[in-house]
């Protein structure tokens, strides 16, 4: 966030005092980071942090309960990723604008965030004033994206992996065998091997461990 976020609307948001403060939900698994963000955003006169969650699978329920105007989501969360939660919020709480804030500025993450309906994508490396401004802008209907990350995403192109190849790669983590993956995804072992072979070829790696590492590095998983 150190760079000025790219804006896709010329209008600056205006929210009068009669409308009340902007209601914000924070989803961040690091307690210190979450507490600091809540404290700093709460010092902005027109912002109010109405809910905080530490796990991805708590996001949708908290949004439905507290009805924030903007949900500020990390990506890598226990239970469920912020990207998956953003996609569900688009269906169940379309009035809530989603702003992704993550440590990992990966081009694949940006593409997936936009596909999930996120209104903004920023990296955790800038002052809270810029984040507060981004919250106001996405609420006003703008899309705010870190410009360097946007350029990298355009240069990187889309993920070469199919959704099923991603599923198989993800399921093969933590030492899972082909039989384990097959059982978890209700596939035959030969089908799992075919998907893994395709993923290895598309990522230009030598084995499934390297393919999984590369897919995560690119933000495809």
PDB file of C-alpha atoms in Angstrom:
ATOM      1  CA  UNK A   1       0.000   0.000   0.000  1.00  0.00           C
ATOM      2  CA  UNK A   2       2.985   2.324  -0.059  1.00  0.00           C
ATOM      3  CA  UNK A   3       2.167   3.235  -3.657  1.00  0.00           C
ATOM      4  CA  UNK A   4      -0.931   5.226  -4.482  1.00  0.00           C
ATOM      5  CA  UNK A   5      -3.719   2.719  -5.212  1.00  0.00           C
ATOM      6  CA  UNK A   6      -5.047   2.623  -8.745  1.00  0.00           C
ATOM      7  CA  UNK A   7      -8.554   4.060  -8.925  1.00  0.00           C
ATOM      8  CA  UNK A   8     -11.142   3.185 -11.531  1.00  0.00           C
ATOM      9  CA  UNK A   9     -13.559   6.050 -10.954  1.00  0.00           C
ATOM     10  CA  UNK A  10     -12.984   9.799 -11.111  1.00  0.00           C
ATOM     11  CA  UNK A  11     -15.459  10.557  -8.358  1.00  0.00           C
ATOM     12  CA  UNK A  12     -14.289  11.065  -4.800  1.00  0.00           C
ATOM     13  CA  UNK A  13     -16.668   9.507  -2.263  1.00  0.00           C
ATOM     14  CA  UNK A  14     -18.860  11.799  -0.222  1.00  0.00           C
ATOM     15  CA  UNK A  15     -20.604  10.533   2.908  1.00  0.00           C
ATOM     16  CA  UNK A  16     -22.472  13.073   4.954  1.00  0.00           C
ATOM     17  CA  UNK A  17     -22.703  12.933   8.761  1.00  0.00           C
ATOM     18  CA  UNK A  18     -26.419  12.180   8.531  1.00  0.00           C
ATOM     19  CA  UNK A  19     -25.565   8.826   6.967  1.00  0.00           C
ATOM     20  CA  UNK A  20     -23.532   7.734   9.970  1.00  0.00           C
ATOM     21  CA  UNK A  21     -20.059   6.161   9.996  1.00  0.00           C
ATOM     22  CA  UNK A  22     -18.874   3.570   7.509  1.00  0.00           C
ATOM     23  CA  UNK A  23     -19.331   0.161   9.133  1.00  0.00           C
ATOM     24  CA  UNK A  24     -16.260  -2.075   8.678  1.00  0.00           C
ATOM     25  CA  UNK A  25     -15.643  -5.771   9.341  1.00  0.00           C
ATOM     26  CA  UNK A  26     -12.071  -7.021   9.799  1.00  0.00           C
ATOM     27  CA  UNK A  27     -11.002 -10.594   8.997  1.00  0.00           C
ATOM     28  CA  UNK A  28      -7.401 -11.157  10.073  1.00  0.00           C
ATOM     29  CA  UNK A  29      -5.953 -14.180  11.887  1.00  0.00           C
ATOM     30  CA  UNK A  30      -3.010 -12.385  13.506  1.00  0.00           C
ATOM     31  CA  UNK A  31      -4.346 -10.946  16.742  1.00  0.00           C
ATOM     32  CA  UNK A  32      -1.843  -8.109  16.983  1.00  0.00           C
ATOM     33  CA  UNK A  33      -2.409  -7.019  13.383  1.00  0.00           C
ATOM     34  CA  UNK A  34      -6.182  -7.225  13.753  1.00  0.00           C
ATOM     35  CA  UNK A  35      -6.164  -5.253  16.972  1.00  0.00           C
ATOM     36  CA  UNK A  36      -3.884  -2.577  15.538  1.00  0.00           C
ATOM     37  CA  UNK A  37      -6.026  -2.183  12.422  1.00  0.00           C
ATOM     38  CA  UNK A  38      -9.186  -1.936  14.489  1.00  0.00           C
ATOM     39  CA  UNK A  39      -7.627   0.694  16.752  1.00  0.00           C
ATOM     40  CA  UNK A  40      -6.226   2.798  13.922  1.00  0.00           C
ATOM     41  CA  UNK A  41      -9.328   2.638  11.734  1.00  0.00           C
ATOM     42  CA  UNK A  42     -11.455   3.460  14.763  1.00  0.00           C
ATOM     43  CA  UNK A  43      -9.579   6.734  15.092  1.00  0.00           C
ATOM     44  CA  UNK A  44     -11.000   7.851  11.735  1.00  0.00           C
ATOM     45  CA  UNK A  45     -14.088   9.952  12.478  1.00  0.00           C
ATOM     46  CA  UNK A  46     -16.192   8.424   9.713  1.00  0.00           C
ATOM     47  CA  UNK A  47     -15.207   4.765  10.188  1.00  0.00           C
ATOM     48  CA  UNK A  48     -16.478   2.246  12.745  1.00  0.00           C
ATOM     49  CA  UNK A  49     -15.173  -1.308  13.123  1.00  0.00           C
ATOM     50  CA  UNK A  50     -18.327  -3.266  13.966  1.00  0.00           C
ATOM     51  CA  UNK A  51     -16.939  -6.819  13.855  1.00  0.00           C
ATOM     52  CA  UNK A  52     -13.637  -8.694  13.947  1.00  0.00           C
ATOM     53  CA  UNK A  53     -13.067 -12.340  13.016  1.00  0.00           C
ATOM     54  CA  UNK A  54      -9.941 -14.496  13.044  1.00  0.00           C
ATOM     55  CA  UNK A  55     -11.085 -17.321  10.744  1.00  0.00           C
ATOM     56  CA  UNK A  56     -12.302 -17.414   7.173  1.00  0.00           C
ATOM     57  CA  UNK A  57     -15.268 -19.638   7.927  1.00  0.00           C
ATOM     58  CA  UNK A  58     -16.629 -16.981  10.320  1.00  0.00           C
ATOM     59  CA  UNK A  59     -16.722 -14.169   7.746  1.00  0.00           C
ATOM     60  CA  UNK A  60     -20.078 -14.705   6.064  1.00  0.00           C
ATOM     61  CA  UNK A  61     -21.953 -15.281   9.319  1.00  0.00           C
ATOM     62  CA  UNK A  62     -20.410 -12.144  10.840  1.00  0.00           C
ATOM     63  CA  UNK A  63     -21.299 -10.053   7.780  1.00  0.00           C
ATOM     64  CA  UNK A  64     -24.896 -11.260   7.871  1.00  0.00           C
ATOM     65  CA  UNK A  65     -25.101 -10.526  11.589  1.00  0.00           C
ATOM     66  CA  UNK A  66     -23.429  -7.096  11.661  1.00  0.00           C
ATOM     67  CA  UNK A  67     -24.193  -5.800   8.135  1.00  0.00           C
ATOM     68  CA  UNK A  68     -20.973  -3.868   7.519  1.00  0.00           C
ATOM     69  CA  UNK A  69     -20.679  -1.559   4.537  1.00  0.00           C
ATOM     70  CA  UNK A  70     -17.158  -2.839   3.816  1.00  0.00           C
ATOM     71  CA  UNK A  71     -15.506  -6.168   4.673  1.00  0.00           C
ATOM     72  CA  UNK A  72     -11.722  -5.969   4.930  1.00  0.00           C
ATOM     73  CA  UNK A  73     -10.456  -9.512   4.333  1.00  0.00           C
ATOM     74  CA  UNK A  74      -7.093 -11.221   4.503  1.00  0.00           C
ATOM     75  CA  UNK A  75      -6.634 -14.106   2.061  1.00  0.00           C
ATOM     76  CA  UNK A  76      -4.838 -16.830   3.982  1.00  0.00           C
ATOM     77  CA  UNK A  77      -7.085 -17.526   6.956  1.00  0.00           C
ATOM     78  CA  UNK A  78      -7.763 -20.678   8.963  1.00  0.00           C
ATOM     79  CA  UNK A  79     -10.895 -22.562   7.995  1.00  0.00           C
ATOM     80  CA  UNK A  80     -11.476 -20.829   4.676  1.00  0.00           C
ATOM     81  CA  UNK A  81      -9.705 -18.350   2.435  1.00  0.00           C
ATOM     82  CA  UNK A  82     -10.831 -14.751   2.210  1.00  0.00           C
ATOM     83  CA  UNK A  83     -11.264 -15.244  -1.546  1.00  0.00           C
ATOM     84  CA  UNK A  84     -13.784 -18.048  -1.051  1.00  0.00           C
ATOM     85  CA  UNK A  85     -15.643 -15.958   1.514  1.00  0.00           C
ATOM     86  CA  UNK A  86     -15.684 -12.989  -0.893  1.00  0.00           C
ATOM     87  CA  UNK A  87     -17.329 -15.128  -3.573  1.00  0.00           C
ATOM     88  CA  UNK A  88     -20.080 -16.183  -1.152  1.00  0.00           C
ATOM     89  CA  UNK A  89     -20.594 -12.611   0.043  1.00  0.00           C
ATOM     90  CA  UNK A  90     -21.221 -11.570  -3.543  1.00  0.00           C
ATOM     91  CA  UNK A  91     -24.239 -13.900  -3.522  1.00  0.00           C
ATOM     92  CA  UNK A  92     -25.485 -13.513   0.046  1.00  0.00           C
ATOM     93  CA  UNK A  93     -24.574  -9.916   0.906  1.00  0.00           C
ATOM     94  CA  UNK A  94     -24.052  -8.055  -2.381  1.00  0.00           C
ATOM     95  CA  UNK A  95     -24.465  -4.705  -0.637  1.00  0.00           C
ATOM     96  CA  UNK A  96     -21.247  -5.331   1.322  1.00  0.00           C
ATOM     97  CA  UNK A  97     -18.158  -4.163  -0.549  1.00  0.00           C
ATOM     98  CA  UNK A  98     -15.105  -6.407  -0.175  1.00  0.00           C
ATOM     99  CA  UNK A  99     -11.573  -5.064   0.094  1.00  0.00           C
ATOM    100  CA  UNK A 100      -8.766  -7.623   0.143  1.00  0.00           C
ATOM    101  CA  UNK A 101      -5.761  -6.687   2.290  1.00  0.00           C
ATOM    102  CA  UNK A 102      -2.952  -9.218   2.243  1.00  0.00           C
ATOM    103  CA  UNK A 103       0.738  -9.695   2.874  1.00  0.00           C
ATOM    104  CA  UNK A 104       1.078 -11.644  -0.355  1.00  0.00           C
ATOM    105  CA  UNK A 105       0.898  -9.494  -3.480  1.00  0.00           C
ATOM    106  CA  UNK A 106       0.578 -12.332  -5.974  1.00  0.00           C
ATOM    107  CA  UNK A 107      -0.864 -11.723  -9.450  1.00  0.00           C
ATOM    108  CA  UNK A 108      -2.968 -14.873  -9.268  1.00  0.00           C
ATOM    109  CA  UNK A 109      -4.550 -13.680  -6.035  1.00  0.00           C
ATOM    110  CA  UNK A 110      -5.548 -10.398  -7.643  1.00  0.00           C
ATOM    111  CA  UNK A 111      -7.234 -12.132 -10.562  1.00  0.00           C
ATOM    112  CA  UNK A 112      -9.081 -14.489  -8.245  1.00  0.00           C
ATOM    113  CA  UNK A 113     -10.140 -11.612  -5.997  1.00  0.00           C
ATOM    114  CA  UNK A 114     -11.636  -9.693  -8.906  1.00  0.00           C
ATOM    115  CA  UNK A 115     -13.388 -12.846 -10.151  1.00  0.00           C
ATOM    116  CA  UNK A 116     -14.834 -13.291  -6.643  1.00  0.00           C
ATOM    117  CA  UNK A 117     -16.317  -9.804  -6.782  1.00  0.00           C
ATOM    118  CA  UNK A 118     -13.831  -7.913  -4.609  1.00  0.00           C
ATOM    119  CA  UNK A 119     -13.860  -4.137  -5.047  1.00  0.00           C
ATOM    120  CA  UNK A 120     -10.253  -3.645  -4.057  1.00  0.00           C
ATOM    121  CA  UNK A 121      -6.923  -5.363  -3.460  1.00  0.00           C
ATOM    122  CA  UNK A 122      -4.139  -3.826  -1.369  1.00  0.00           C
ATOM    123  CA  UNK A 123      -0.911  -5.116   0.147  1.00  0.00           C
ATOM    124  CA  UNK A 124      -0.104  -4.616   3.837  1.00  0.00           C
ATOM    125  CA  UNK A 125       2.837  -2.254   3.484  1.00  0.00           C
ATOM    126  CA  UNK A 126       1.468   1.256   3.805  1.00  0.00           C
ATOM    127  CA  UNK A 127      -0.037   3.756   6.235  1.00  0.00           C
ATOM    128  CA  UNK A 128      -3.518   3.343   7.625  1.00  0.00           C
ATOM    129  CA  UNK A 129      -4.581   6.639   6.063  1.00  0.00           C
ATOM    130  CA  UNK A 130      -4.300   5.056   2.604  1.00  0.00           C
ATOM    131  CA  UNK A 131      -6.316   2.070   3.768  1.00  0.00           C
ATOM    132  CA  UNK A 132      -8.996   4.349   5.202  1.00  0.00           C
ATOM    133  CA  UNK A 133      -9.153   6.202   1.913  1.00  0.00           C
ATOM    134  CA  UNK A 134      -9.478   2.936   0.020  1.00  0.00           C
ATOM    135  CA  UNK A 135     -12.392   1.906   2.255  1.00  0.00           C
ATOM    136  CA  UNK A 136     -14.180   5.146   1.454  1.00  0.00           C
ATOM    137  CA  UNK A 137     -13.548   4.780  -2.265  1.00  0.00           C
ATOM    138  CA  UNK A 138     -14.794   1.206  -2.584  1.00  0.00           C
ATOM    139  CA  UNK A 139     -17.911   2.202  -0.664  1.00  0.00           C
ATOM    140  CA  UNK A 140     -18.455   4.945  -3.225  1.00  0.00           C
ATOM    141  CA  UNK A 141     -18.405   2.368  -6.004  1.00  0.00           C
ATOM    142  CA  UNK A 142     -14.788   2.602  -7.086  1.00  0.00           C
ATOM    143  CA  UNK A 143     -12.346  -0.271  -7.603  1.00  0.00           C
ATOM    144  CA  UNK A 144      -9.024   0.277  -5.853  1.00  0.00           C
ATOM    145  CA  UNK A 145      -6.028  -1.882  -6.756  1.00  0.00           C
ATOM    146  CA  UNK A 146      -2.346  -1.627  -5.915  1.00  0.00           C
ATOM    147  CA  UNK A 147      -0.951  -0.359  -9.261  1.00  0.00           C
ATOM    148  CA  UNK A 148       2.244  -2.434  -9.262  1.00  0.00           C
ATOM    149  CA  UNK A 149       0.274  -5.566  -8.565  1.00  0.00           C
ATOM    150  CA  UNK A 150      -2.222  -4.711 -11.290  1.00  0.00           C
ATOM    151  CA  UNK A 151       0.613  -4.386 -13.805  1.00  0.00           C
ATOM    152  CA  UNK A 152       2.127  -7.682 -12.663  1.00  0.00           C
ATOM    153  CA  UNK A 153      -1.213  -9.447 -12.994  1.00  0.00           C
ATOM    154  CA  UNK A 154      -1.667  -8.197 -16.546  1.00  0.00           C
ATOM    155  CA  UNK A 155       1.798  -9.438 -17.444  1.00  0.00           C
ATOM    156  CA  UNK A 156       1.376 -12.807 -15.762  1.00  0.00           C
ATOM    157  CA  UNK A 157      -1.794 -13.839 -17.566  1.00  0.00           C
ATOM    158  CA  UNK A 158      -4.468 -16.186 -16.217  1.00  0.00           C
ATOM    159  CA  UNK A 159      -3.817 -19.408 -14.331  1.00  0.00           C
ATOM    160  CA  UNK A 160      -3.095 -22.346 -16.667  1.00  0.00           C
ATOM    161  CA  UNK A 161      -4.618 -24.782 -14.177  1.00  0.00           C
ATOM    162  CA  UNK A 162      -8.192 -26.012 -14.370  1.00  0.00           C
ATOM    163  CA  UNK A 163     -10.328 -25.906 -11.208  1.00  0.00           C
ATOM    164  CA  UNK A 164     -10.049 -29.693 -10.864  1.00  0.00           C
ATOM    165  CA  UNK A 165      -6.272 -29.607 -11.208  1.00  0.00           C
ATOM    166  CA  UNK A 166      -6.205 -26.991  -8.455  1.00  0.00           C
ATOM    167  CA  UNK A 167      -8.401 -29.198  -6.262  1.00  0.00           C
ATOM    168  CA  UNK A 168      -6.113 -32.187  -6.740  1.00  0.00           C
ATOM    169  CA  UNK A 169      -2.952 -30.182  -6.104  1.00  0.00           C
ATOM    170  CA  UNK A 170      -4.393 -28.636  -2.949  1.00  0.00           C
ATOM    171  CA  UNK A 171      -5.554 -32.022  -1.679  1.00  0.00           C
ATOM    172  CA  UNK A 172      -2.088 -33.482  -2.236  1.00  0.00           C
ATOM    173  CA  UNK A 173      -0.498 -31.167   0.327  1.00  0.00           C
ATOM    174  CA  UNK A 174       0.937 -32.309   3.670  1.00  0.00           C
ATOM    175  CA  UNK A 175       2.125 -35.669   2.406  1.00  0.00           C
ATOM    176  CA  UNK A 176      -1.223 -36.974   1.174  1.00  0.00           C
ATOM    177  CA  UNK A 177      -0.881 -40.035  -1.054  1.00  0.00           C
ATOM    178  CA  UNK A 178      -2.611 -40.503  -4.386  1.00  0.00           C
ATOM    179  CA  UNK A 179      -5.016 -42.847  -2.621  1.00  0.00           C
ATOM    180  CA  UNK A 180      -5.741 -40.186   0.012  1.00  0.00           C
ATOM    181  CA  UNK A 181      -6.462 -37.571  -2.649  1.00  0.00           C
ATOM    182  CA  UNK A 182      -8.655 -39.974  -4.609  1.00  0.00           C
ATOM    183  CA  UNK A 183     -10.703 -40.788  -1.518  1.00  0.00           C
ATOM    184  CA  UNK A 184     -11.039 -37.144  -0.477  1.00  0.00           C
ATOM    185  CA  UNK A 185     -12.206 -35.979  -3.918  1.00  0.00           C
ATOM    186  CA  UNK A 186     -14.158 -39.113  -4.876  1.00  0.00           C
ATOM    187  CA  UNK A 187     -11.974 -39.791  -7.891  1.00  0.00           C
ATOM    188  CA  UNK A 188     -10.152 -42.844  -9.139  1.00  0.00           C
ATOM    189  CA  UNK A 189      -6.427 -43.029  -8.467  1.00  0.00           C
ATOM    190  CA  UNK A 190      -5.677 -43.022 -12.196  1.00  0.00           C
ATOM    191  CA  UNK A 191      -7.703 -39.824 -12.619  1.00  0.00           C
ATOM    192  CA  UNK A 192      -5.785 -38.190  -9.762  1.00  0.00           C
ATOM    193  CA  UNK A 193      -2.486 -39.173 -11.394  1.00  0.00           C
ATOM    194  CA  UNK A 194      -3.633 -37.671 -14.686  1.00  0.00           C
ATOM    195  CA  UNK A 195      -4.582 -34.382 -13.020  1.00  0.00           C
ATOM    196  CA  UNK A 196      -1.286 -34.260 -11.139  1.00  0.00           C
ATOM    197  CA  UNK A 197       0.667 -34.984 -14.307  1.00  0.00           C
ATOM    198  CA  UNK A 198      -1.167 -32.183 -16.137  1.00  0.00           C
ATOM    199  CA  UNK A 199      -0.526 -29.750 -13.280  1.00  0.00           C
ATOM    200  CA  UNK A 200       3.179 -30.627 -13.187  1.00  0.00           C
ATOM    201  CA  UNK A 201       3.453 -30.058 -16.923  1.00  0.00           C
ATOM    202  CA  UNK A 202       1.592 -26.735 -16.856  1.00  0.00           C
ATOM    203  CA  UNK A 203       3.684 -25.385 -13.997  1.00  0.00           C
ATOM    204  CA  UNK A 204       6.943 -26.502 -15.615  1.00  0.00           C
ATOM    205  CA  UNK A 205       8.001 -28.394 -12.501  1.00  0.00           C
ATOM    206  CA  UNK A 206       9.384 -31.867 -11.821  1.00  0.00           C
ATOM    207  CA  UNK A 207       6.946 -33.297  -9.311  1.00  0.00           C
ATOM    208  CA  UNK A 208       3.721 -32.559  -7.474  1.00  0.00           C
ATOM    209  CA  UNK A 209       5.510 -30.970  -4.506  1.00  0.00           C
ATOM    210  CA  UNK A 210       7.166 -28.440  -6.784  1.00  0.00           C
ATOM    211  CA  UNK A 211       3.919 -27.958  -8.720  1.00  0.00           C
ATOM    212  CA  UNK A 212       2.054 -27.210  -5.486  1.00  0.00           C
ATOM    213  CA  UNK A 213       4.746 -24.773  -4.375  1.00  0.00           C
ATOM    214  CA  UNK A 214       4.711 -22.961  -7.733  1.00  0.00           C
ATOM    215  CA  UNK A 215       0.911 -22.767  -7.846  1.00  0.00           C
ATOM    216  CA  UNK A 216       0.846 -21.251  -4.382  1.00  0.00           C
ATOM    217  CA  UNK A 217       3.636 -18.818  -5.221  1.00  0.00           C
ATOM    218  CA  UNK A 218       1.699 -17.589  -8.251  1.00  0.00           C
ATOM    219  CA  UNK A 219      -1.513 -17.263  -6.259  1.00  0.00           C
ATOM    220  CA  UNK A 220      -3.334 -19.889  -8.334  1.00  0.00           C
ATOM    221  CA  UNK A 221      -4.340 -21.806  -5.194  1.00  0.00           C
TER     222      UNK A 221
END
